[in-house]
Coordinates of C-alpha atoms in Angstrom, one line a residue:
Chain O
M1 CA -5.2 -2.2 19.2
A2 CA -4.4 -0.1 16.2
H3 CA -0.8 0.8 15.9
L4 CA 1.5 2.1 13.2
R5 CA 5.3 2.6 13.7
L6 CA 8.2 3.6 11.5
E7 CA 11.7 3.1 12.7
H8 CA 14.5 5.0 11.0
V9 CA 12.7 4.7 7.7
G10 CA 14.4 6.0 4.6
L11 CA 13.3 5.7 1.0
D12 CA 15.4 6.1 -2.1
F13 CA 13.9 6.6 -5.5
H14 CA 15.9 5.6 -8.6
V15 CA 14.9 8.2 -11.1
R16 CA 15.7 7.5 -14.7
T17 CA 16.1 10.7 -16.6
H18 CA 15.2 9.0 -19.9
G19 CA 12.1 7.1 -18.9
R20 CA 12.2 3.3 -18.9
I21 CA 15.4 1.5 -19.6
S22 CA 15.5 -0.5 -22.8
L23 CA 16.6 -4.1 -23.1
K24 CA 19.5 -3.1 -25.3
E25 CA 20.8 -0.6 -22.7
Y26 CA 20.4 -3.3 -20.0
I27 CA 22.4 -5.9 -21.9
L28 CA 25.1 -3.5 -23.0
K29 CA 25.4 -2.3 -19.4
G30 CA 25.8 -5.8 -18.2
M31 CA 28.3 -6.7 -20.9
F32 CA 30.6 -3.8 -20.4
R33 CA 29.9 -3.4 -16.7
T34 CA 29.5 0.3 -17.1
R35 CA 27.4 2.3 -14.8
S36 CA 24.2 3.6 -16.2
S37 CA 24.5 7.4 -16.3
T38 CA 20.8 7.9 -16.8
S39 CA 19.8 6.9 -13.3
T40 CA 20.0 9.2 -10.3
V41 CA 19.1 8.4 -6.7
V42 CA 16.7 10.7 -4.9
R43 CA 16.3 10.4 -1.2
A44 CA 12.7 11.0 -0.7
L45 CA 12.6 10.2 3.0
D46 CA 15.5 10.2 5.4
D47 CA 15.6 8.6 8.9
I48 CA 11.9 9.0 9.8
S49 CA 10.9 7.5 13.1
L50 CA 7.2 7.9 14.0
D51 CA 4.8 6.1 16.3
F52 CA 1.0 6.4 15.9
G53 CA -1.2 4.7 18.5
E54 CA -4.8 4.4 19.5
G55 CA -6.7 7.7 19.2
D56 CA -4.0 9.6 17.4
R57 CA -5.1 12.3 14.9
V58 CA -2.0 13.4 13.0
G59 CA -1.7 16.1 10.4
I60 CA 1.3 16.3 8.0
I61 CA 2.2 19.7 6.5
G62 CA 5.1 21.0 4.4
H63 CA 5.7 22.6 1.0
N64 CA 5.4 20.8 -2.3
G65 CA 7.9 18.0 -2.7
A66 CA 8.7 17.8 1.0
G67 CA 7.9 14.1 1.1
K68 CA 4.4 14.3 2.6
S69 CA 2.7 12.0 0.1
T70 CA 5.6 9.7 -0.1
L71 CA 5.5 9.3 3.7
L72 CA 1.8 8.5 3.5
K73 CA 2.4 5.9 0.8
V74 CA 5.1 4.3 3.1
L75 CA 2.6 4.3 6.0
A76 CA -0.1 2.7 3.8
G77 CA 2.3 0.0 2.7
I78 CA 2.3 1.0 -1.0
Y79 CA 6.0 1.9 -0.9
E80 CA 8.4 -0.5 0.8
P81 CA 11.0 1.5 2.7
T82 CA 14.5 1.0 1.4
H83 CA 15.9 1.5 4.9
G84 CA 14.5 0.9 8.4
Q85 CA 11.4 -0.9 9.6
R86 CA 7.6 -0.4 9.3
A87 CA 5.3 -2.2 11.7
V88 CA 1.5 -2.2 11.5
E89 CA -1.3 -3.6 13.6
G90 CA -4.9 -3.1 12.3
K91 CA -6.6 -2.7 9.0
I92 CA -5.4 0.2 6.9
A93 CA -7.5 2.2 4.4
S94 CA -6.1 4.9 2.3
L95 CA -7.6 7.7 0.3
F96 CA -5.1 8.9 -2.3
D97 CA -5.8 10.5 -5.7
I98 CA -9.4 9.4 -5.2
T99 CA -10.4 10.3 -8.8
L100 CA -7.9 7.7 -10.2
G101 CA -8.9 4.2 -11.0
F102 CA -12.4 4.3 -12.4
E103 CA -13.2 1.8 -15.1
P104 CA -14.5 4.2 -17.7
E105 CA -16.7 1.7 -19.6
A106 CA -18.5 0.5 -16.5
S107 CA -21.4 2.3 -14.9
G108 CA -21.3 4.3 -11.7
W109 CA -23.0 1.4 -9.9
E110 CA -20.4 -1.1 -11.1
N111 CA -17.6 1.3 -10.1
I112 CA -19.0 1.5 -6.6
A113 CA -18.8 -2.3 -6.5
F114 CA -15.2 -2.6 -7.7
R115 CA -13.9 0.1 -5.4
S116 CA -15.6 -1.4 -2.5
Y117 CA -14.5 -4.9 -3.3
F118 CA -10.9 -3.6 -3.7
Q119 CA -11.2 -2.3 -0.2
G120 CA -12.2 -5.7 1.0
E121 CA -16.0 -5.7 0.9
T122 CA -18.0 -8.7 -0.1
P123 CA -21.3 -8.7 -2.0
R124 CA -23.1 -9.3 1.3
T125 CA -21.5 -6.4 3.2
L126 CA -21.8 -4.2 0.1
K127 CA -25.5 -4.6 -0.3
S128 CA -26.4 -2.4 2.6
K129 CA -23.8 0.3 1.7
M130 CA -24.6 0.6 -2.0
E131 CA -27.7 2.7 -1.4
A132 CA -26.0 4.9 1.1
I133 CA -23.1 5.5 -1.2
A134 CA -25.4 6.3 -4.1
E135 CA -27.4 8.7 -2.0
F136 CA -24.5 10.5 -0.6
S137 CA -23.1 11.1 -4.1
E138 CA -26.4 12.7 -5.2
L139 CA -25.7 11.4 -8.7
G140 CA -29.1 9.7 -9.1
D141 CA -29.8 8.3 -12.6
F142 CA -26.3 9.2 -13.7
L143 CA -25.1 6.1 -11.8
N144 CA -26.6 4.0 -14.6
M145 CA -24.3 5.7 -17.2
P146 CA -20.7 4.7 -18.0
V147 CA -18.3 6.8 -15.9
R148 CA -16.7 7.8 -19.2
Y149 CA -19.5 10.4 -19.6
Y150 CA -19.1 11.9 -16.1
S151 CA -17.6 15.4 -15.6
A152 CA -14.6 15.7 -13.4
G153 CA -16.7 17.0 -10.5
M154 CA -19.1 14.0 -10.7
C155 CA -16.1 11.7 -10.6
V156 CA -14.9 13.4 -7.5
R157 CA -18.3 13.1 -5.9
L158 CA -18.5 9.4 -6.7
A159 CA -15.0 8.6 -5.6
F160 CA -15.4 10.5 -2.4
S161 CA -18.6 8.8 -1.5
I162 CA -17.2 5.3 -2.1
A163 CA -13.9 6.0 -0.4
T164 CA -15.5 7.4 2.8
A165 CA -18.0 4.6 3.2
I166 CA -15.3 2.2 4.5
E167 CA -15.0 0.9 8.0
T168 CA -11.4 1.0 9.1
E169 CA -9.0 1.1 12.0
I170 CA -6.2 3.1 10.5
L171 CA -7.1 5.9 8.0
I172 CA -4.6 7.6 5.8
V173 CA -5.8 10.6 3.8
D174 CA -4.1 12.7 1.2
E175 CA -5.7 16.0 0.3
V176 CA -9.3 15.0 -0.1
L177 CA -10.7 17.8 2.1
S178 CA -11.5 19.9 -1.0
A179 CA -13.8 17.6 -3.0
G180 CA -16.4 18.8 -5.4
D181 CA -18.4 22.0 -5.5
L182 CA -19.2 24.3 -2.6
A183 CA -22.4 22.5 -1.4
F184 CA -20.7 19.1 -1.7
Q185 CA -17.6 20.4 0.1
H186 CA -19.7 21.2 3.1
K187 CA -21.2 17.7 3.1
A188 CA -17.8 16.2 2.5
R189 CA -16.2 18.0 5.4
K190 CA -18.9 16.7 7.7
R191 CA -18.4 13.2 6.3
I192 CA -14.6 13.4 6.9
E193 CA -15.2 14.5 10.4
E194 CA -17.5 11.5 11.0
L195 CA -14.9 9.2 9.5
L196 CA -12.2 10.7 11.6
A197 CA -14.3 10.1 14.7
R198 CA -14.8 6.4 13.8
A199 CA -11.3 5.5 12.8
R200 CA -8.8 4.8 15.6
V201 CA -5.7 6.2 14.0
V202 CA -5.9 9.0 11.4
V203 CA -3.0 10.4 9.4
L204 CA -3.8 13.1 6.9
V205 CA -2.0 15.5 4.6
S206 CA -3.4 18.9 3.7
H207 CA -2.4 22.3 2.6
D208 CA -5.5 23.7 4.3
L209 CA -3.8 24.6 7.6
G210 CA -7.2 25.6 9.1
S211 CA -8.5 22.1 8.7
V212 CA -5.4 20.5 10.0
A213 CA -5.5 22.7 13.1
A214 CA -9.2 21.8 13.6
L215 CA -9.0 18.1 12.9
C216 CA -5.6 17.1 14.4
E217 CA -4.1 16.9 17.8
R218 CA -0.5 16.5 16.5
V219 CA 1.2 18.0 13.5
I220 CA 4.3 16.9 11.7
W221 CA 6.1 19.4 9.5
M222 CA 8.0 17.7 6.7
D223 CA 10.9 19.4 4.9
H224 CA 13.2 17.8 2.3
G225 CA 12.3 14.3 3.4
H226 CA 13.1 15.0 7.1
I227 CA 10.8 15.8 10.0
R228 CA 11.5 19.4 10.6
L229 CA 9.2 19.8 13.7
Q230 CA 6.4 18.0 15.4
G231 CA 4.1 18.8 18.2
P232 CA 0.8 20.5 19.0
P233 CA -0.9 22.0 16.0
A234 CA -0.8 25.7 17.1
Q235 CA 2.9 25.6 17.7
V236 CA 4.0 23.7 14.6
I237 CA 1.7 25.6 12.2
A238 CA 2.9 29.0 13.6
A239 CA 6.5 27.9 13.0
Y240 CA 5.6 26.7 9.5
Q241 CA 3.8 30.0 8.7
A242 CA 6.6 32.1 10.1
M243 CA 9.1 30.2 7.9
A244 CA 6.9 30.6 4.8
T245 CA 6.4 34.3 5.3
A246 CA 10.1 34.8 6.1
G247 CA 10.9 33.2 2.8
E248 CA 8.6 35.6 1.1
R249 CA 10.2 38.6 2.8
L250 CA 13.6 37.4 1.9
A251 CA 12.6 37.1 -1.7
A252 CA 11.1 40.6 -1.6
Chain U
M1 CA 8.2 -20.2 6.6
Q2 CA 8.1 -19.8 2.8
R3 CA 5.1 -22.1 2.6
Q4 CA 3.4 -19.8 5.1
I5 CA 4.1 -16.7 3.0
A6 CA 2.9 -18.4 -0.1
S7 CA -0.4 -19.5 1.4
D8 CA -0.9 -16.1 3.0
Y9 CA -0.4 -14.6 -0.5
L10 CA -2.9 -16.9 -2.1
A11 CA -5.4 -16.2 0.8
E12 CA -5.1 -12.5 0.1
I13 CA -5.8 -13.1 -3.6
W14 CA -8.8 -15.1 -2.6
R15 CA -10.0 -12.4 -0.2
L16 CA -10.0 -9.9 -3.1
R17 CA -11.8 -12.3 -5.4
Y18 CA -14.9 -10.1 -5.9
F19 CA -12.6 -7.3 -7.0
W20 CA -10.8 -9.2 -9.8
M21 CA -13.9 -11.2 -10.8
S22 CA -15.9 -8.0 -11.4
L23 CA -13.0 -6.5 -13.4
V24 CA -13.0 -9.6 -15.6
R25 CA -16.7 -9.2 -16.1
V26 CA -16.2 -5.6 -17.1
D27 CA -13.4 -6.5 -19.5
L28 CA -15.6 -9.0 -21.2
R29 CA -18.6 -6.8 -21.4
S30 CA -16.8 -3.6 -22.5
K31 CA -15.0 -5.4 -25.3
Y32 CA -18.3 -6.0 -27.0
R33 CA -20.3 -3.1 -25.6
R34 CA -21.3 -1.4 -28.9
S35 CA -21.0 -4.4 -31.3
I36 CA -23.9 -6.2 -32.9
L37 CA -22.5 -9.7 -32.7
G38 CA -21.3 -9.2 -29.2
I39 CA -19.5 -12.3 -27.8
G40 CA -19.9 -13.9 -31.3
W41 CA -16.8 -11.9 -32.4
S42 CA -14.6 -14.0 -30.2
L43 CA -15.7 -17.0 -32.3
M44 CA -15.4 -15.3 -35.6
H45 CA -11.6 -15.2 -35.6
P46 CA -10.9 -18.9 -35.1
I47 CA -13.8 -19.9 -37.3
F48 CA -12.7 -17.7 -40.2
M49 CA -9.1 -18.8 -39.8
T50 CA -10.3 -22.4 -39.9
I51 CA -12.2 -21.8 -43.1
V52 CA -9.2 -20.1 -44.7
F53 CA -6.7 -22.7 -43.6
C54 CA -9.0 -25.5 -44.4
S55 CA -9.6 -24.4 -48.0
V56 CA -5.8 -23.8 -48.4
F57 CA -4.2 -26.7 -46.6
A58 CA -6.8 -29.3 -47.2
T59 CA -6.3 -28.9 -50.9
L60 CA -2.6 -28.3 -50.6
F61 CA -1.7 -31.3 -48.5
G62 CA -4.7 -33.3 -49.3
L63 CA -6.1 -33.4 -45.8
D64 CA -9.6 -34.5 -45.0
I65 CA -11.7 -31.5 -44.0
R66 CA -13.9 -33.6 -41.7
T67 CA -10.9 -34.3 -39.4
Y68 CA -8.8 -31.2 -40.2
A69 CA -11.5 -28.6 -39.4
P70 CA -12.0 -29.5 -35.7
F71 CA -8.2 -30.2 -35.4
L72 CA -7.5 -26.7 -36.6
L73 CA -10.2 -25.1 -34.5
V74 CA -8.9 -26.6 -31.3
G75 CA -5.3 -25.5 -32.2
L76 CA -6.4 -21.9 -33.1
A77 CA -8.5 -21.6 -30.0
F78 CA -5.5 -22.5 -27.9
W79 CA -3.2 -20.3 -29.9
N80 CA -5.5 -17.3 -29.6
Y81 CA -5.4 -17.8 -25.8
V82 CA -1.6 -18.0 -25.6
S83 CA -1.1 -14.9 -27.8
G84 CA -3.9 -13.0 -26.0
V85 CA -2.5 -13.8 -22.6
A86 CA 1.0 -12.8 -23.7
H87 CA 0.0 -9.5 -25.5
Q88 CA -2.5 -8.3 -22.9
G89 CA -0.3 -9.6 -20.1
C90 CA 2.3 -7.1 -21.2
Q91 CA -0.1 -4.3 -20.4
C92 CA -1.7 -5.8 -17.3
F93 CA 0.3 -3.8 -14.7
I94 CA 0.1 -0.6 -16.8
V95 CA -3.7 -0.9 -17.0
G96 CA -3.8 -1.7 -13.2
E97 CA -1.5 1.1 -12.3
P98 CA -4.2 3.3 -10.6
Y99 CA -5.1 0.4 -8.3
I100 CA -1.4 -0.5 -7.6
R101 CA -0.8 3.2 -6.6
Q102 CA -3.9 3.3 -4.4
Q103 CA -3.5 0.4 -2.1
S104 CA -1.1 -2.5 -1.5
A105 CA -2.6 -5.7 -2.9
P106 CA -1.1 -8.9 -4.4
I107 CA 0.1 -7.8 -7.8
A108 CA -0.7 -11.3 -9.2
I109 CA -4.3 -10.3 -9.4
Y110 CA -3.6 -8.1 -12.4
P111 CA -2.3 -10.9 -14.7
L112 CA -5.0 -13.1 -13.3
R113 CA -7.6 -10.6 -14.6
T114 CA -6.0 -10.9 -18.1
T115 CA -5.8 -14.7 -18.0
L116 CA -9.4 -15.1 -16.9
A117 CA -10.7 -12.8 -19.7
C118 CA -8.7 -14.6 -22.3
G119 CA -9.6 -17.9 -20.8
F120 CA -13.3 -17.1 -21.2
H121 CA -12.9 -16.6 -24.9
F122 CA -10.8 -19.7 -25.2
L123 CA -13.5 -21.8 -23.5
I124 CA -16.2 -20.6 -25.9
A125 CA -14.0 -21.4 -28.9
L126 CA -13.2 -24.7 -27.4
V127 CA -16.9 -25.6 -26.9
V128 CA -17.5 -24.8 -30.6
A129 CA -14.6 -27.0 -31.6
I130 CA -15.9 -29.8 -29.5
L131 CA -19.4 -29.4 -31.0
L132 CA -18.0 -29.4 -34.5
S133 CA -16.0 -32.5 -33.9
F134 CA -19.2 -34.2 -32.6
V135 CA -21.1 -33.1 -35.6
L136 CA -18.5 -34.3 -38.0
G137 CA -17.3 -37.4 -36.2
G138 CA -20.0 -38.5 -33.8
V139 CA -20.3 -38.3 -30.0
H140 CA -18.3 -41.5 -29.1
H141 CA -15.4 -39.3 -27.8
L142 CA -17.7 -37.8 -25.1
P143 CA -16.3 -39.8 -22.1
A144 CA -12.7 -38.9 -22.9
L145 CA -13.6 -35.2 -22.3
V146 CA -12.8 -35.8 -18.6
Y147 CA -9.1 -35.6 -19.6
L148 CA -9.8 -32.0 -20.5
V149 CA -10.2 -31.0 -16.8
P150 CA -6.5 -31.4 -15.8
A151 CA -5.6 -29.9 -19.2
L152 CA -7.6 -26.8 -18.6
V153 CA -6.2 -26.4 -15.1
L154 CA -2.7 -26.6 -16.5
I155 CA -3.5 -24.2 -19.4
F156 CA -4.9 -21.7 -16.9
L157 CA -1.8 -21.9 -14.7
F158 CA 0.4 -21.6 -17.7
G159 CA -1.5 -18.5 -18.8
W160 CA -1.3 -16.9 -15.4
C161 CA 2.4 -17.4 -15.3
L162 CA 2.9 -16.2 -18.8
A163 CA 0.8 -13.0 -18.3
L164 CA 2.6 -12.3 -15.0
L165 CA 6.1 -12.7 -16.5
C166 CA 5.2 -10.7 -19.6
G167 CA 3.7 -8.0 -17.5
V168 CA 6.7 -7.7 -15.2
L169 CA 9.2 -7.8 -18.0
N170 CA 7.2 -5.1 -19.9
V171 CA 7.3 -2.8 -16.9
L172 CA 11.0 -3.3 -16.6
F173 CA 11.8 -3.2 -20.3
Q174 CA 9.3 -1.6 -22.6
D175 CA 10.6 -3.5 -25.6
T176 CA 9.2 -6.7 -24.2
Q177 CA 6.0 -6.3 -26.1
H178 CA 7.8 -6.1 -29.4
V179 CA 10.0 -9.1 -28.6
I180 CA 7.0 -11.1 -27.6
E181 CA 5.2 -10.3 -30.9
I182 CA 8.1 -11.7 -32.9
L183 CA 8.5 -14.7 -30.6
L184 CA 4.9 -15.5 -30.9
Q185 CA 5.0 -15.4 -34.6
V186 CA 8.0 -17.8 -34.7
L187 CA 6.4 -20.1 -32.1
F188 CA 3.2 -20.2 -34.1
Y189 CA 5.0 -22.0 -36.9
L190 CA 7.1 -24.1 -34.6
T191 CA 4.1 -25.4 -32.7
P192 CA 1.8 -28.0 -34.4
I193 CA -1.2 -25.6 -34.7
M194 CA -1.9 -25.7 -38.4
Y195 CA -0.2 -29.0 -39.1
P196 CA -0.3 -32.3 -37.3
A197 CA 2.8 -33.1 -35.2
D198 CA 3.4 -36.4 -37.1
M199 CA 4.0 -34.3 -40.2
L200 CA 7.2 -33.1 -38.6
A201 CA 8.2 -36.7 -37.6
K202 CA 7.8 -37.8 -41.2
R203 CA 10.3 -35.2 -42.2
R204 CA 12.6 -36.3 -39.4
I205 CA 12.2 -33.0 -37.4
G206 CA 9.9 -34.5 -34.8
W207 CA 12.2 -33.0 -32.1
V208 CA 10.8 -29.6 -32.9
A209 CA 7.5 -30.7 -31.4
A210 CA 9.0 -33.1 -28.9
C211 CA 11.0 -30.3 -27.2
N212 CA 8.1 -27.8 -27.4
P213 CA 5.9 -27.8 -24.3
L214 CA 3.3 -25.8 -26.1
A215 CA 2.9 -28.8 -28.4
G216 CA 2.3 -30.8 -25.3
L217 CA -0.4 -28.4 -24.2
V218 CA -2.2 -28.6 -27.6
E219 CA -2.0 -32.4 -27.6
M220 CA -3.6 -32.5 -24.1
L221 CA -6.6 -30.8 -25.8
R222 CA -6.6 -32.6 -29.1
K223 CA -6.2 -36.2 -28.0
P224 CA -9.4 -36.3 -25.9
I225 CA -11.5 -34.2 -28.3
L226 CA -10.4 -35.6 -31.6
E227 CA -9.4 -39.1 -30.8
G228 CA -11.2 -39.8 -27.6
A229 CA -8.0 -40.9 -26.0
A230 CA -5.8 -39.8 -23.1
P231 CA -2.8 -37.6 -23.9
S232 CA 0.6 -39.3 -24.1
A233 CA 2.6 -39.5 -20.9
A234 CA 5.5 -37.7 -22.6
S235 CA 3.4 -34.6 -23.4
V236 CA 1.8 -34.6 -19.9
A237 CA 5.3 -34.8 -18.4
M238 CA 6.5 -32.0 -20.5
V239 CA 3.6 -29.8 -19.7
L240 CA 3.9 -30.5 -16.0
A241 CA 7.6 -29.6 -16.1
L242 CA 6.7 -26.4 -18.0
V243 CA 4.0 -25.3 -15.4
T244 CA 6.2 -26.3 -12.5
V245 CA 9.1 -24.2 -13.8
G246 CA 6.6 -21.4 -14.6
L247 CA 5.2 -21.4 -11.1
L248 CA 8.7 -21.4 -9.5
V249 CA 9.9 -18.5 -11.7
C250 CA 6.7 -16.6 -10.9
A251 CA 7.1 -17.2 -7.1
W252 CA 10.7 -15.9 -7.4
T253 CA 9.6 -12.9 -9.4
L254 CA 6.7 -12.1 -7.0
A255 CA 9.1 -12.4 -4.0
R256 CA 11.3 -9.8 -5.7
M257 CA 8.7 -7.6 -7.4
Q258 CA 5.7 -7.5 -5.2
R259 CA 7.0 -4.6 -3.2
R260 CA 9.1 -3.0 -5.9
L261 CA 6.9 -3.0 -9.0
V262 CA 5.3 0.3 -8.0
F263 CA 8.6 2.1 -8.3
Y264 CA 9.0 1.0 -11.9
L265 CA 5.6 2.1 -13.1

């Protein structure tokens, strides 16, 4: 059974307005017991309770900075909630910022290996997947070159091909529906659909409301770190769009 | 309960072994990718330092080059490892940031990557030092080299702890790397790397080495290689104390920082 649950989860970020604290500052602060004025607390998520079970396909929408990606990172276990509880059953795989984290000096082949190992593959399980990943990326001989020489589009192709080759129970996806050029996007879209069909729980964030409506059975609308509305895609997306256009009309 | 958490944590590190091992391989390869000498460069530094120090100190203090050269080479190999682990350890989480942001994994694998890459260079330099001592002094110290096995394990654990602590401190306070640079410089002269420890004893400042666990670590390397003897109980005890404290501090740090590090990056 794959299961993912958040109970009254909150997350506070301590944002330092002047970058990292220096040792001098830290010692002085300790010595004089003064409060550091350079740090402010931002509540990124507030009292979120969610329950995802077997077969759930959930989309998260909302404007920029509403807490969508933060919520995904809490779900994936990258951010520990500062309040509340998170409970997981099943293997989680996440696709975030997929172009990040290539070793630039290593070849495409080697990068396929690291990424897959990081996702828990072993040399034995990887062997069979390597060819499939390479073929899907359509990068051919470029895979022998260091990734440093790749264009941004090639990186996206490679990253997407690796990331979507994983077998998982819970899949958490952040904005990867628009990967690469037009021809690749079509392929990628199909791949994502296959992946969604295989995973038992899927949570995805997208600004592409059409895709969300097509891929999900339940939609959550995030607003300022709260859940504004959740329910069937048609209803929630309509409410979100009404809100967005109302804002425009108000501005005009 | 805590033992369970610790063993789960180690099991998770082991599960991801192919990941960090392949990163170490890339680190080693990319360092020498476009250089003619390749891996030879990691030997050049200690060898040239040895030549320089030998010509200066052997004449200055009247030391015999045949014993001083391997002595120095072992010391410098060790010191390059310590300073490499500390310096690169400061950057380990910053270099690993994309991975840390991507997926939750034991953060101890990033300092492990640093330590293994530095450890590889250290081993090459150490082999050269051992060969040199055989060439200059004969092979009758060969059986004593078994004492190197526990020494290398302790040096590895010490390096892992050092890299982890430097890395965490550097994420919290960016001035750590500068502080470390100064500390290393001071420690280099306080540790019997260039000079024999008994030189301090003769000047009645033997406590400088006796209180320095790094001196114990060097001795654990030098005794078997240079004298064909087991290291003294005092230095082994000191090193064991150092590594135990290091591991405890790291466990405490990991318990606090495993989940929180990502917020400081």
